[in-house]
XYZ file of C-alpha atoms in Angstrom:
480
model
C 161.427 145.269 80.047
C 158.278 146.571 81.711
C 155.792 144.370 83.482
C 152.086 144.909 82.863
C 151.783 146.749 86.174
C 154.791 148.928 85.371
C 153.211 149.873 82.046
C 149.970 150.883 83.762
C 151.907 152.841 86.360
C 153.990 154.594 83.692
C 150.838 155.757 81.874
C 149.748 157.708 84.949
C 152.302 160.325 83.935
C 150.185 161.000 80.817
C 146.971 162.977 80.808
C 146.102 163.331 77.117
C 143.230 165.535 75.967
C 140.642 162.909 75.015
C 137.062 163.472 73.881
C 134.508 160.671 73.626
C 130.769 160.978 73.063
C 130.868 164.776 73.116
C 132.691 165.187 76.409
C 136.239 165.160 77.690
C 137.151 161.925 79.487
C 139.967 160.703 81.688
C 142.142 157.999 80.115
C 142.476 156.170 83.438
C 138.819 156.316 84.485
C 136.580 156.048 81.419
C 135.327 152.457 80.880
C 136.070 152.559 77.143
C 139.534 154.114 77.275
C 140.409 151.638 80.012
C 140.002 148.789 77.516
C 142.972 150.182 75.571
C 145.113 150.309 78.700
C 144.086 146.762 79.629
C 144.860 145.463 76.134
C 148.310 147.058 76.148
C 148.941 145.714 79.644
C 148.052 142.219 78.438
C 150.627 142.513 75.629
C 153.264 143.425 78.223
C 152.069 140.459 80.286
C 152.471 138.073 77.350
C 156.090 139.199 76.982
C 156.664 138.194 80.619
C 155.285 134.687 80.068
C 158.091 132.158 79.365
C 155.891 130.099 77.008
C 155.492 133.116 74.695
C 158.967 134.635 75.075
C 160.196 133.392 71.695
C 157.288 135.134 69.973
C 156.890 138.261 72.080
C 160.557 139.187 72.586
C 163.735 139.424 70.521
C 167.439 140.055 71.040
C 168.289 143.685 70.380
C 171.479 144.308 68.381
C 171.481 147.822 69.825
C 171.163 147.048 73.533
C 172.544 143.509 73.574
C 169.603 142.174 75.544
C 165.975 141.088 75.285
C 163.391 143.622 74.086
C 159.762 143.575 73.042
C 159.257 142.355 69.483
C 156.961 145.362 69.088
C 160.145 147.482 69.149
C 162.405 145.136 67.194
C 163.711 145.673 63.650
C 163.525 142.517 61.525
C 166.924 141.344 60.290
C 165.938 137.913 58.935
C 163.005 135.964 57.547
C 162.812 134.224 60.931
C 162.187 137.652 62.488
C 159.418 138.301 59.979
C 157.769 134.981 60.792
C 157.930 135.651 64.539
C 156.452 139.101 63.950
C 153.506 137.468 62.169
C 153.222 134.916 64.984
C 152.994 137.805 67.453
C 150.130 139.348 65.479
C 148.186 136.072 65.595
C 148.940 135.395 69.265
C 147.929 138.839 70.487
C 144.673 138.642 68.522
C 143.932 135.254 70.073
C 144.632 136.558 73.564
C 142.848 139.922 73.244
C 140.051 139.521 70.712
C 140.895 143.091 69.765
C 143.827 145.131 68.497
C 147.442 144.823 69.573
C 147.639 148.578 69.752
C 151.421 148.489 69.266
C 151.102 146.732 65.884
C 151.065 149.790 63.596
C 153.936 151.375 65.497
C 156.028 148.210 65.071
C 155.455 148.190 61.313
C 156.116 151.934 60.947
C 159.363 151.507 62.874
C 160.519 148.772 60.487
C 159.629 150.847 57.435
C 161.498 153.848 58.825
C 164.632 151.796 59.486
C 165.208 151.049 55.812
C 164.133 154.402 54.407
C 166.276 156.444 56.804
C 169.251 154.176 56.002
C 168.744 154.982 52.317
C 168.380 158.710 52.890
C 171.550 158.880 54.986
C 173.453 156.910 52.323
C 172.140 158.831 49.316
C 171.535 162.325 50.722
C 174.107 162.504 53.518
C 171.374 163.172 56.088
C 171.419 162.098 59.746
C 167.934 160.586 59.889
C 169.092 157.007 60.364
C 171.463 157.828 63.200
C 168.632 159.781 64.840
C 166.290 156.826 64.433
C 168.815 154.390 65.886
C 169.211 156.630 68.927
C 165.443 156.737 69.255
C 165.154 152.966 68.897
C 167.661 152.520 71.714
C 165.630 154.938 73.841
C 162.240 153.257 73.302
C 163.784 149.813 73.762
C 165.485 150.847 77.012
C 162.215 152.321 78.310
C 160.087 149.544 76.739
C 157.583 152.083 75.479
C 154.206 151.378 73.912
C 154.450 152.985 70.475
C 151.493 153.456 68.131
C 151.633 154.456 64.470
C 149.990 157.372 62.682
C 149.561 156.839 58.934
C 146.100 157.751 57.572
C 145.395 161.441 56.962
C 141.926 162.996 56.747
C 142.695 163.698 53.024
C 139.859 166.157 52.386
C 138.764 166.318 48.749
C 140.197 163.156 47.176
C 140.219 164.759 43.709
C 142.927 167.151 44.901
C 146.563 166.684 45.851
C 147.674 167.761 49.352
C 149.053 171.065 48.034
C 145.750 171.772 46.223
C 143.429 171.379 49.214
C 141.408 174.366 50.369
C 142.562 173.519 53.880
C 146.080 172.031 53.941
C 145.463 170.736 57.478
C 143.633 167.708 56.064
C 147.165 166.329 55.638
C 149.727 166.461 58.447
C 152.331 168.989 57.368
C 155.129 171.231 58.574
C 154.065 174.830 59.227
C 157.327 176.085 60.719
C 160.975 175.064 60.832
C 163.026 176.292 63.761
C 166.580 175.847 64.924
C 165.421 173.370 67.557
C 162.750 171.523 65.574
C 159.586 171.733 63.500
C 155.950 172.640 64.138
C 153.275 170.428 62.559
C 149.553 170.731 62.004
C 146.862 168.369 60.689
C 145.253 165.117 61.786
C 145.666 161.377 61.581
C 142.394 159.429 61.532
C 141.355 155.883 62.522
C 144.286 155.746 64.942
C 144.202 152.448 66.816
C 145.138 152.793 70.458
C 147.053 156.069 70.226
C 145.446 157.208 73.485
C 147.058 154.366 75.447
C 150.562 154.629 73.999
C 153.593 156.436 75.331
C 154.223 157.891 71.892
C 153.178 157.734 68.236
C 155.365 157.390 65.146
C 153.918 159.475 62.300
C 154.662 158.970 58.594
C 153.095 160.335 55.370
C 149.898 158.720 54.167
C 150.951 158.599 50.490
C 153.695 159.382 48.017
C 154.507 163.068 47.701
C 155.593 165.097 44.675
C 157.969 168.041 44.280
C 156.195 171.046 45.754
C 154.682 168.931 48.527
C 157.792 168.934 50.719
C 155.894 170.152 53.795
C 153.754 166.999 53.687
C 156.718 164.598 53.429
C 157.331 164.422 57.168
C 157.944 161.610 59.662
C 158.453 162.011 63.387
C 157.841 160.685 66.902
C 155.527 162.530 69.284
C 154.791 161.777 72.966
C 151.219 161.045 74.020
C 150.581 164.265 75.964
C 152.460 166.735 73.764
C 151.024 170.251 73.840
C 148.618 170.783 70.948
C 147.528 167.124 70.677
C 143.826 166.264 70.933
C 142.272 162.796 70.610
C 138.652 162.525 69.427
C 137.551 158.926 69.940
C 135.105 156.788 67.999
C 131.682 156.332 69.624
C 129.564 153.283 68.787
C 126.668 151.302 70.275
C 129.325 149.177 71.976
C 130.674 152.324 73.648
C 127.224 153.129 75.008
C 126.709 149.531 76.134
C 130.002 149.543 78.044
C 129.166 152.867 79.691
C 125.738 151.582 80.815
C 126.649 148.033 81.795
C 126.594 147.381 85.580
C 129.489 144.941 85.129
C 131.853 144.244 82.215
C 131.200 140.519 82.611
C 127.968 140.992 80.644
C 129.784 142.338 77.572
C 130.866 140.411 74.480
C 134.571 141.029 75.105
C 134.562 141.961 78.811
C 138.083 143.287 79.369
C 139.337 144.438 75.981
C 136.205 145.434 74.045
C 136.097 146.483 70.420
C 139.052 148.050 68.634
C 139.210 151.674 69.842
C 140.365 154.368 67.419
C 140.506 158.145 67.364
C 141.143 161.237 65.295
C 144.539 162.475 66.428
C 144.632 166.252 65.966
C 147.920 168.168 65.698
C 147.367 171.845 66.448
C 150.800 173.454 66.091
C 152.646 170.609 67.808
C 156.377 171.119 68.285
C 158.693 168.232 67.369
C 162.411 168.521 68.262
C 164.834 167.678 65.457
C 166.083 164.548 67.231
C 162.580 163.077 66.781
C 162.274 164.005 63.071
C 163.062 161.199 60.585
C 161.944 162.782 57.298
C 161.386 166.405 56.477
C 160.832 167.387 52.857
C 162.325 164.384 51.038
C 159.383 163.785 48.679
C 161.278 161.174 46.656
C 161.260 158.800 49.639
C 157.737 159.373 50.988
C 156.005 156.906 48.674
C 158.706 154.298 49.209
C 158.269 154.661 52.981
C 154.499 154.131 52.766
C 154.952 151.135 50.428
C 157.331 149.437 52.855
C 154.975 150.052 55.731
C 152.084 148.655 53.686
C 153.813 145.410 52.739
C 154.714 144.742 56.379
C 151.325 145.773 57.752
C 149.357 143.764 55.191
C 151.221 140.654 56.267
C 150.705 141.341 59.971
C 147.429 143.221 60.383
C 145.873 142.025 57.159
C 146.844 138.385 57.432
C 148.185 137.173 60.770
C 146.074 139.333 63.071
C 142.756 138.317 61.529
C 143.748 134.648 61.644
C 143.885 135.061 65.421
C 140.405 136.570 65.379
C 139.181 133.737 63.161
C 140.495 131.187 65.658
C 138.310 132.794 68.330
C 135.234 132.952 66.098
C 135.636 129.350 64.917
C 136.029 128.166 68.496
C 132.946 130.085 69.623
C 130.929 128.822 66.650
C 131.850 125.210 67.409
C 130.762 125.773 71.019
C 127.475 127.299 69.865
C 126.847 124.237 67.691
C 127.637 121.877 70.567
C 125.499 123.844 73.007
C 122.568 123.546 70.585
C 123.264 119.895 69.823
C 123.780 120.334 66.082
C 127.570 119.882 65.896
C 127.373 116.622 63.915
C 124.936 117.840 61.260
C 126.682 117.602 57.838
C 125.874 121.174 56.811
C 127.246 122.516 60.126
C 130.489 120.564 59.666
C 130.732 121.844 56.070
C 130.331 125.478 57.119
C 132.847 125.215 59.938
C 135.264 123.572 57.512
C 134.819 126.508 55.133
C 135.645 128.906 57.974
C 138.806 126.922 58.679
C 139.756 126.879 54.975
C 139.529 130.674 54.736
C 141.518 131.250 57.905
C 144.260 128.753 57.084
C 144.625 130.072 53.520
C 145.281 133.540 54.953
C 147.690 132.014 57.469
C 149.556 130.222 54.670
C 149.893 133.432 52.649
C 151.182 135.197 55.761
C 153.821 132.552 56.431
C 154.847 132.650 52.758
C 155.154 136.458 52.904
C 157.528 136.125 55.847
C 159.629 133.212 54.606
C 159.848 134.584 51.044
C 160.833 138.023 52.323
C 164.271 139.504 51.870
C 166.711 142.247 52.690
C 165.393 145.690 51.734
C 167.107 147.903 50.887
C 170.074 145.737 49.922
C 173.023 146.253 52.227
C 170.916 147.626 55.093
C 170.536 144.372 56.999
C 166.782 145.031 57.390
C 164.188 142.565 56.120
C 160.769 143.123 54.561
C 158.062 140.552 53.697
C 157.306 139.385 50.184
C 154.895 141.939 48.768
C 152.813 139.589 46.598
C 152.114 137.084 49.375
C 151.443 139.860 51.888
C 148.857 141.448 49.614
C 147.347 138.015 48.930
C 147.028 137.408 52.678
C 145.197 140.687 53.239
C 142.952 140.275 50.210
C 142.076 136.703 51.188
C 141.060 137.630 54.716
C 139.258 140.845 53.715
C 136.802 138.895 51.585
C 136.906 135.756 53.687
C 136.281 137.395 57.038
C 132.759 138.343 55.963
C 132.147 134.666 55.148
C 133.541 133.632 58.533
C 131.163 136.074 60.235
C 128.301 134.890 58.026
C 128.756 131.247 58.979
C 129.229 132.160 62.639
C 125.917 133.997 62.554
C 124.294 131.156 60.668
C 125.427 128.434 63.060
C 125.058 130.581 66.167
C 121.454 131.159 65.160
C 119.218 134.100 65.886
C 120.396 134.155 69.505
C 123.405 136.222 68.514
C 121.066 139.159 67.953
C 117.834 138.186 69.760
C 119.201 136.938 73.090
C 117.872 138.512 76.272
C 120.261 140.179 78.672
C 122.206 137.881 80.933
C 120.911 140.086 83.738
C 117.620 138.234 83.308
C 119.350 135.213 84.845
C 119.591 137.236 88.048
C 116.031 138.565 87.883
C 113.779 136.328 90.045
C 110.772 137.093 87.830
C 112.399 136.085 84.538
C 115.261 133.734 85.479
C 113.134 130.535 85.628
C 111.723 131.207 82.162
C 115.101 132.073 80.633
C 116.742 129.003 82.154
C 113.875 126.824 80.940
C 113.521 128.087 77.392
C 117.144 128.912 76.599
C 118.416 125.518 77.719
C 119.414 123.059 74.984
C 122.378 120.659 75.065
C 123.962 123.101 77.502
C 122.514 125.278 80.288
C 121.049 128.664 79.435
C 123.890 130.617 81.024
C 126.487 128.938 78.783
C 124.389 129.451 75.640
C 123.778 133.117 76.444
C 127.446 133.745 77.212
C 128.724 132.294 73.936
C 125.900 134.020 72.009
C 127.008 137.334 73.491
C 130.598 136.585 72.520
C 129.508 135.869 68.941
C 127.406 139.036 68.927
C 130.632 140.944 69.593
C 131.839 139.675 66.186
C 128.777 139.119 64.002
C 126.979 142.312 64.997
C 130.137 144.247 65.812
C 132.721 146.445 64.139
C 135.178 143.805 62.967
C 133.795 143.179 59.473
C 134.341 146.709 58.208
C 137.471 147.006 60.323
C 139.001 143.955 58.647
C 137.948 145.183 55.208
C 139.643 148.568 55.551
C 142.442 147.833 58.040
C 145.877 147.851 56.343
C 144.214 149.388 53.279
C 141.007 148.605 51.436
C 140.993 145.546 49.109
C 141.225 147.700 45.991
C 144.671 148.791 47.168
C 145.752 145.150 47.400
C 144.274 144.351 43.983
C 146.140 147.268 42.423
C 149.348 146.158 44.131
C 148.978 142.531 43.038
C 148.367 143.563 39.431
C 151.328 145.958 39.434
C 153.666 143.430 41.065
C 152.828 140.555 38.728
C 155.382 139.774 36.017
C 152.999 139.303 33.114
C 155.842 139.099 30.567
C 157.243 136.036 32.314
C 153.826 134.370 32.410
C 153.149 135.244 28.755
C 156.486 133.808 27.689
C 155.774 130.575 29.562
C 152.440 130.266 27.761
C 153.994 131.075 24.378
C 156.782 128.558 24.845
C 154.566 125.643 25.812
C 151.829 126.420 23.300
C 154.303 126.660 20.445
C 153.410 130.276 19.676
C 156.246 131.846 17.711
C 157.497 135.357 18.316
C 156.443 137.825 15.628
């Protein structure tokens, strides 16, 4: 397995075409893109730490040794629970995305679907995937996942779009591989990964075979372009004289990009679906149930732990920590977070083998959707109470640079002091600003699918006949 330093060294071999704020930037030099590299390095570092080994690593049945859990295929409910634990731990340690999270969940979804296709269609996708898994495990690669397409006009199917490139699709099949075109959007951390695993964004119908495609692509493949998000936090990081003045100094906000495929060649050994429309929707559904447990539930619980801790500190620094309404609000934050955690644990422990006979395990779909839906709504409340208890300082605080300005420092230290010195109050206020006035509310709402997707899934998955029969039986209602 790679060390953090070995990961950083290995990324020097990659020089992806990255654009940010209207200009091309260097992955290894730009202050914003560096946050992705640092976050990934920290995940490698956690895997080296003996106290986290049980969470961050797993025994590979393919290599016979220890590998990163980010590259491990779940074969038990215990594996599913550890995967959720990893999502929470990395969020606690980073305060931003584990950029290998989507790739891990795509990999697990592909394992089962390729097994089915090989069994039912006599393809070789699963054997290809197993070879690829051995390769990425041996190299301990950082793998991101590409799922969400641009989609164009939502009233039209992929085949009906004026420009088919709004969905990633095959434009040429050759003896040695395929050529793809299109884009994946909102791609977390793709710029700092060794490769990306791409799957369809939705179920496909007959006639849409070119859009039913799954493959692995290296970071610097010819024809790839990354167009990064640009926010006020990007500008702040670019202008800050030192990262220590930022809300999340080392790892920043979650960094995403539009990943453009302009006639990118993919060799056949890296293709894991090509035209099998019947299996595209099933593949996306399996990814969703895993990702809603991990990203939707466990990940945001880790964020909530950070916000709750910072909010308690803000209350103590102001001297209001014992006020009944402060205790009540903090308790509500804890209730929301622990409910999501409970749903996540239930999704893992109530999971099962899928597909049957494959040896691969998936979480329970109902509990996974409940976890994501709980935290999507609840996270806004957590941010609300953090802003409430943190007070106006989270958005009105002066720069911490004023503490180093001889003209303003005496005033800031005098008037910003409460139950704690001004520098402590300003630091925790800036940390809370990173959450309350940051990108995480909308990111939590839409990450792993918007809440309407979870509501639709919960309704569809519920056995209403069973519940109706229970009510009829106990109420004495006779069948007509």
